[in-house]
Amino acid sequence: MLEMLIMLMIIMSILFSSLMTPLSMVVTLILQTMLISIISSIMISSFWYSYMMILIMISGLLILFMYMASIASNEKFNIPTMLILYLMMLGFYLNFTKKEMIFEKKISFYINQEMIMNKLFNYKFMMPTILMITLLFLMMIIVSFLVNSNEGPMRKSN
């Protein structure tokens, strides 16, 4: 299960680098965020961390999506057939040769079974947690000021 999710993340990363329209990039980022959330919920025995992470990331991505939807023109999504063939061949290759891949070497992600939600916010992780909270607060203030300014391309949506 974990191998398939990692393979999907690799394919989504390759697909993201070849997309041209901003709306398709945002959709790819949302799918990538969901994959990361699922992988973190598998690796950590508690789903609360992945739930908080997906709520924070999706809220930021939806603001980005709203901004891009107001700026970007309505373009058709043209995915080249060569890209589809390349991604299918990559998927088959990764599926059939997964015995030689690095994530198949029986690396145990479950070494710390005690890492549950209360262990996530212990003294060792206090500074990164405070930094992330402060960064999110500052980003919220900056986005609020940008939306209220009348000089930029961002405008309030009803």
PDB file of C-alpha atoms in Angstrom:
ATOM      1  CA  MET A   1       0.000   0.000   0.000  1.00  0.00           C
ATOM      2  CA  LEU A   2       2.735   2.422   0.977  1.00  0.00           C
ATOM      3  CA  GLU A   3       4.726   1.546  -2.136  1.00  0.00           C
ATOM      4  CA  MET A   4       1.773   2.326  -4.375  1.00  0.00           C
ATOM      5  CA  LEU A   5       1.244   5.704  -2.688  1.00  0.00           C
ATOM      6  CA  ILE A   6       4.914   6.600  -3.100  1.00  0.00           C
ATOM      7  CA  MET A   7       4.726   5.577  -6.761  1.00  0.00           C
ATOM      8  CA  LEU A   8       1.666   7.820  -7.202  1.00  0.00           C
ATOM      9  CA  MET A   9       3.570  10.706  -5.593  1.00  0.00           C
ATOM     10  CA  ILE A  10       6.445  10.235  -8.034  1.00  0.00           C
ATOM     11  CA  ILE A  11       4.055  10.188 -10.987  1.00  0.00           C
ATOM     12  CA  MET A  12       2.230  13.289  -9.703  1.00  0.00           C
ATOM     13  CA  SER A  13       5.550  15.129  -9.337  1.00  0.00           C
ATOM     14  CA  ILE A  14       6.505  14.301 -12.919  1.00  0.00           C
ATOM     15  CA  LEU A  15       3.057  15.322 -14.113  1.00  0.00           C
ATOM     16  CA  PHE A  16       3.263  18.620 -12.213  1.00  0.00           C
ATOM     17  CA  SER A  17       6.498  19.588 -13.933  1.00  0.00           C
ATOM     18  CA  SER A  18       4.932  19.145 -17.362  1.00  0.00           C
ATOM     19  CA  LEU A  19       1.671  21.041 -16.803  1.00  0.00           C
ATOM     20  CA  MET A  20       1.246  24.520 -18.250  1.00  0.00           C
ATOM     21  CA  THR A  21      -2.053  25.902 -16.951  1.00  0.00           C
ATOM     22  CA  PRO A  22      -2.212  27.197 -13.381  1.00  0.00           C
ATOM     23  CA  LEU A  23      -5.553  25.569 -12.608  1.00  0.00           C
ATOM     24  CA  SER A  24      -4.275  22.102 -13.466  1.00  0.00           C
ATOM     25  CA  MET A  25      -1.203  22.767 -11.331  1.00  0.00           C
ATOM     26  CA  VAL A  26      -3.398  23.630  -8.338  1.00  0.00           C
ATOM     27  CA  VAL A  27      -5.452  20.461  -8.822  1.00  0.00           C
ATOM     28  CA  THR A  28      -2.223  18.449  -8.966  1.00  0.00           C
ATOM     29  CA  LEU A  29      -0.998  20.143  -5.775  1.00  0.00           C
ATOM     30  CA  ILE A  30      -4.262  19.290  -4.008  1.00  0.00           C
ATOM     31  CA  LEU A  31      -3.920  15.639  -5.041  1.00  0.00           C
ATOM     32  CA  GLN A  32      -0.278  15.633  -3.924  1.00  0.00           C
ATOM     33  CA  THR A  33      -1.322  17.082  -0.550  1.00  0.00           C
ATOM     34  CA  MET A  34      -3.898  14.354  -0.119  1.00  0.00           C
ATOM     35  CA  LEU A  35      -1.292  11.696  -0.924  1.00  0.00           C
ATOM     36  CA  ILE A  36       1.130  13.177   1.620  1.00  0.00           C
ATOM     37  CA  SER A  37      -1.630  13.233   4.216  1.00  0.00           C
ATOM     38  CA  ILE A  38      -2.490   9.585   3.586  1.00  0.00           C
ATOM     39  CA  ILE A  39       1.174   8.556   3.801  1.00  0.00           C
ATOM     40  CA  SER A  40       1.680  10.478   7.051  1.00  0.00           C
ATOM     41  CA  SER A  41      -1.423   8.897   8.557  1.00  0.00           C
ATOM     42  CA  ILE A  42      -0.056   5.461   7.666  1.00  0.00           C
ATOM     43  CA  MET A  43       3.400   6.194   9.078  1.00  0.00           C
ATOM     44  CA  ILE A  44       2.151   7.808  12.299  1.00  0.00           C
ATOM     45  CA  SER A  45      -0.404   5.795  14.187  1.00  0.00           C
ATOM     46  CA  SER A  46      -2.616   8.837  14.768  1.00  0.00           C
ATOM     47  CA  PHE A  47      -4.739  10.417  12.064  1.00  0.00           C
ATOM     48  CA  TRP A  48      -4.956  13.796  13.820  1.00  0.00           C
ATOM     49  CA  TYR A  49      -1.660  15.086  12.477  1.00  0.00           C
ATOM     50  CA  SER A  50      -2.568  14.270   8.881  1.00  0.00           C
ATOM     51  CA  TYR A  51      -6.034  15.744   9.393  1.00  0.00           C
ATOM     52  CA  MET A  52      -4.579  19.047  10.652  1.00  0.00           C
ATOM     53  CA  MET A  53      -2.005  19.077   7.873  1.00  0.00           C
ATOM     54  CA  ILE A  54      -4.555  18.566   5.119  1.00  0.00           C
ATOM     55  CA  LEU A  55      -6.862  21.242   6.550  1.00  0.00           C
ATOM     56  CA  ILE A  56      -4.060  23.801   6.642  1.00  0.00           C
ATOM     57  CA  MET A  57      -2.644  22.908   3.234  1.00  0.00           C
ATOM     58  CA  ILE A  58      -6.001  22.693   1.457  1.00  0.00           C
ATOM     59  CA  SER A  59      -7.101  26.047   2.881  1.00  0.00           C
ATOM     60  CA  GLY A  60      -3.957  27.682   1.520  1.00  0.00           C
ATOM     61  CA  LEU A  61      -4.328  25.917  -1.813  1.00  0.00           C
ATOM     62  CA  LEU A  62      -7.957  27.000  -2.115  1.00  0.00           C
ATOM     63  CA  ILE A  63      -6.900  30.624  -1.639  1.00  0.00           C
ATOM     64  CA  LEU A  64      -4.320  30.079  -4.371  1.00  0.00           C
ATOM     65  CA  PHE A  65      -6.963  28.407  -6.545  1.00  0.00           C
ATOM     66  CA  MET A  66      -9.355  31.343  -6.091  1.00  0.00           C
ATOM     67  CA  TYR A  67      -6.595  33.792  -7.005  1.00  0.00           C
ATOM     68  CA  MET A  68      -5.608  31.824 -10.114  1.00  0.00           C
ATOM     69  CA  ALA A  69      -9.211  31.347 -11.199  1.00  0.00           C
ATOM     70  CA  SER A  70      -9.799  35.098 -11.119  1.00  0.00           C
ATOM     71  CA  ILE A  71      -6.644  35.842 -13.132  1.00  0.00           C
ATOM     72  CA  ALA A  72      -6.285  32.947 -15.572  1.00  0.00           C
ATOM     73  CA  SER A  73      -8.234  32.767 -18.766  1.00  0.00           C
ATOM     74  CA  ASN A  74     -10.439  29.804 -19.542  1.00  0.00           C
ATOM     75  CA  GLU A  75      -8.096  27.494 -21.410  1.00  0.00           C
ATOM     76  CA  LYS A  76      -8.656  23.906 -22.400  1.00  0.00           C
ATOM     77  CA  PHE A  77      -6.514  21.298 -20.744  1.00  0.00           C
ATOM     78  CA  ASN A  78      -4.389  19.776 -23.455  1.00  0.00           C
ATOM     79  CA  ILE A  79      -2.451  16.830 -22.106  1.00  0.00           C
ATOM     80  CA  PRO A  80      -0.059  15.523 -24.761  1.00  0.00           C
ATOM     81  CA  THR A  81      -0.487  11.873 -25.654  1.00  0.00           C
ATOM     82  CA  MET A  82       3.260  11.327 -25.339  1.00  0.00           C
ATOM     83  CA  LEU A  83       3.054  12.422 -21.699  1.00  0.00           C
ATOM     84  CA  ILE A  84       0.233   9.966 -21.036  1.00  0.00           C
ATOM     85  CA  LEU A  85       2.225   7.153 -22.664  1.00  0.00           C
ATOM     86  CA  TYR A  86       5.336   8.122 -20.703  1.00  0.00           C
ATOM     87  CA  LEU A  87       3.468   8.115 -17.396  1.00  0.00           C
ATOM     88  CA  MET A  88       1.845   4.761 -18.174  1.00  0.00           C
ATOM     89  CA  MET A  89       5.220   3.226 -19.056  1.00  0.00           C
ATOM     90  CA  LEU A  90       6.731   4.689 -15.875  1.00  0.00           C
ATOM     91  CA  GLY A  91       3.894   3.232 -13.808  1.00  0.00           C
ATOM     92  CA  PHE A  92       4.328  -0.224 -15.339  1.00  0.00           C
ATOM     93  CA  TYR A  93       8.099  -0.042 -14.866  1.00  0.00           C
ATOM     94  CA  LEU A  94       7.801   0.951 -11.220  1.00  0.00           C
ATOM     95  CA  ASN A  95       5.165  -1.705 -10.615  1.00  0.00           C
ATOM     96  CA  PHE A  96       7.137  -4.578 -12.129  1.00  0.00           C
ATOM     97  CA  THR A  97      10.573  -3.622 -10.784  1.00  0.00           C
ATOM     98  CA  LYS A  98       9.595  -2.681  -7.266  1.00  0.00           C
ATOM     99  CA  LYS A  99      11.788  -5.410  -5.774  1.00  0.00           C
ATOM    100  CA  GLU A 100      14.892  -3.442  -6.660  1.00  0.00           C
ATOM    101  CA  MET A 101      13.577  -0.104  -5.483  1.00  0.00           C
ATOM    102  CA  ILE A 102      14.697   1.563  -2.278  1.00  0.00           C
ATOM    103  CA  PHE A 103      11.346   1.515  -0.505  1.00  0.00           C
ATOM    104  CA  GLU A 104      11.158  -2.267  -0.899  1.00  0.00           C
ATOM    105  CA  LYS A 105      14.248  -2.945   1.271  1.00  0.00           C
ATOM    106  CA  LYS A 106      12.116  -3.586   4.345  1.00  0.00           C
ATOM    107  CA  ILE A 107      12.847  -0.217   5.898  1.00  0.00           C
ATOM    108  CA  SER A 108      10.624  -0.085   8.917  1.00  0.00           C
ATOM    109  CA  PHE A 109       8.686   3.126   9.300  1.00  0.00           C
ATOM    110  CA  TYR A 110       7.161   1.800  12.482  1.00  0.00           C
ATOM    111  CA  ILE A 111      10.287   2.025  14.649  1.00  0.00           C
ATOM    112  CA  ASN A 112       8.693   4.604  16.917  1.00  0.00           C
ATOM    113  CA  GLN A 113       5.288   3.167  17.676  1.00  0.00           C
ATOM    114  CA  GLU A 114       5.003   5.588  20.582  1.00  0.00           C
ATOM    115  CA  MET A 115       4.951   8.596  18.264  1.00  0.00           C
ATOM    116  CA  ILE A 116       1.365   9.647  18.732  1.00  0.00           C
ATOM    117  CA  MET A 117      -0.115  13.109  18.933  1.00  0.00           C
ATOM    118  CA  ASN A 118       1.131  13.992  22.415  1.00  0.00           C
ATOM    119  CA  LYS A 119       4.672  12.947  21.461  1.00  0.00           C
ATOM    120  CA  LEU A 120       4.538  15.168  18.383  1.00  0.00           C
ATOM    121  CA  PHE A 121       4.358  18.342  20.450  1.00  0.00           C
ATOM    122  CA  ASN A 122       7.017  17.517  23.006  1.00  0.00           C
ATOM    123  CA  TYR A 123       9.989  19.706  23.908  1.00  0.00           C
ATOM    124  CA  LYS A 124      12.096  18.505  20.981  1.00  0.00           C
ATOM    125  CA  PHE A 125       9.525  19.668  18.404  1.00  0.00           C
ATOM    126  CA  MET A 126       8.464  22.822  20.242  1.00  0.00           C
ATOM    127  CA  MET A 127      10.490  25.343  18.209  1.00  0.00           C
ATOM    128  CA  PRO A 128       9.454  24.075  14.730  1.00  0.00           C
ATOM    129  CA  THR A 129       5.833  23.989  15.884  1.00  0.00           C
ATOM    130  CA  ILE A 130       5.964  27.566  17.173  1.00  0.00           C
ATOM    131  CA  LEU A 131       7.714  28.628  13.966  1.00  0.00           C
ATOM    132  CA  MET A 132       4.991  27.046  11.825  1.00  0.00           C
ATOM    133  CA  ILE A 133       2.208  28.648  13.877  1.00  0.00           C
ATOM    134  CA  THR A 134       3.887  32.057  13.624  1.00  0.00           C
ATOM    135  CA  LEU A 135       4.466  31.639   9.893  1.00  0.00           C
ATOM    136  CA  LEU A 136       0.831  30.687   9.294  1.00  0.00           C
ATOM    137  CA  PHE A 137      -0.341  33.665  11.350  1.00  0.00           C
ATOM    138  CA  LEU A 138       1.895  36.061   9.397  1.00  0.00           C
ATOM    139  CA  MET A 139       0.721  34.608   6.075  1.00  0.00           C
ATOM    140  CA  MET A 140      -2.891  35.074   7.143  1.00  0.00           C
ATOM    141  CA  ILE A 141      -2.227  38.734   7.991  1.00  0.00           C
ATOM    142  CA  ILE A 142      -0.380  39.333   4.701  1.00  0.00           C
ATOM    143  CA  VAL A 143      -3.152  37.750   2.641  1.00  0.00           C
ATOM    144  CA  SER A 144      -5.734  39.851   4.502  1.00  0.00           C
ATOM    145  CA  PHE A 145      -3.858  43.056   3.686  1.00  0.00           C
ATOM    146  CA  LEU A 146      -3.385  42.030   0.055  1.00  0.00           C
ATOM    147  CA  VAL A 147      -7.071  41.318  -0.397  1.00  0.00           C
ATOM    148  CA  ASN A 148      -8.019  44.676   1.130  1.00  0.00           C
ATOM    149  CA  SER A 149      -5.635  46.698  -1.063  1.00  0.00           C
ATOM    150  CA  ASN A 150      -7.133  48.161  -4.231  1.00  0.00           C
ATOM    151  CA  GLU A 151      -3.875  48.455  -6.176  1.00  0.00           C
ATOM    152  CA  GLY A 152      -3.100  44.815  -6.941  1.00  0.00           C
ATOM    153  CA  PRO A 153      -4.702  42.193  -9.127  1.00  0.00           C
ATOM    154  CA  MET A 154      -6.329  40.482  -6.165  1.00  0.00           C
ATOM    155  CA  ARG A 155      -9.898  41.515  -5.569  1.00  0.00           C
ATOM    156  CA  LYS A 156     -12.564  40.582  -3.112  1.00  0.00           C
ATOM    157  CA  SER A 157     -14.911  37.949  -4.409  1.00  0.00           C
ATOM    158  CA  ASN A 158     -18.541  38.000  -3.413  1.00  0.00           C
TER     159      ASN A 158
END
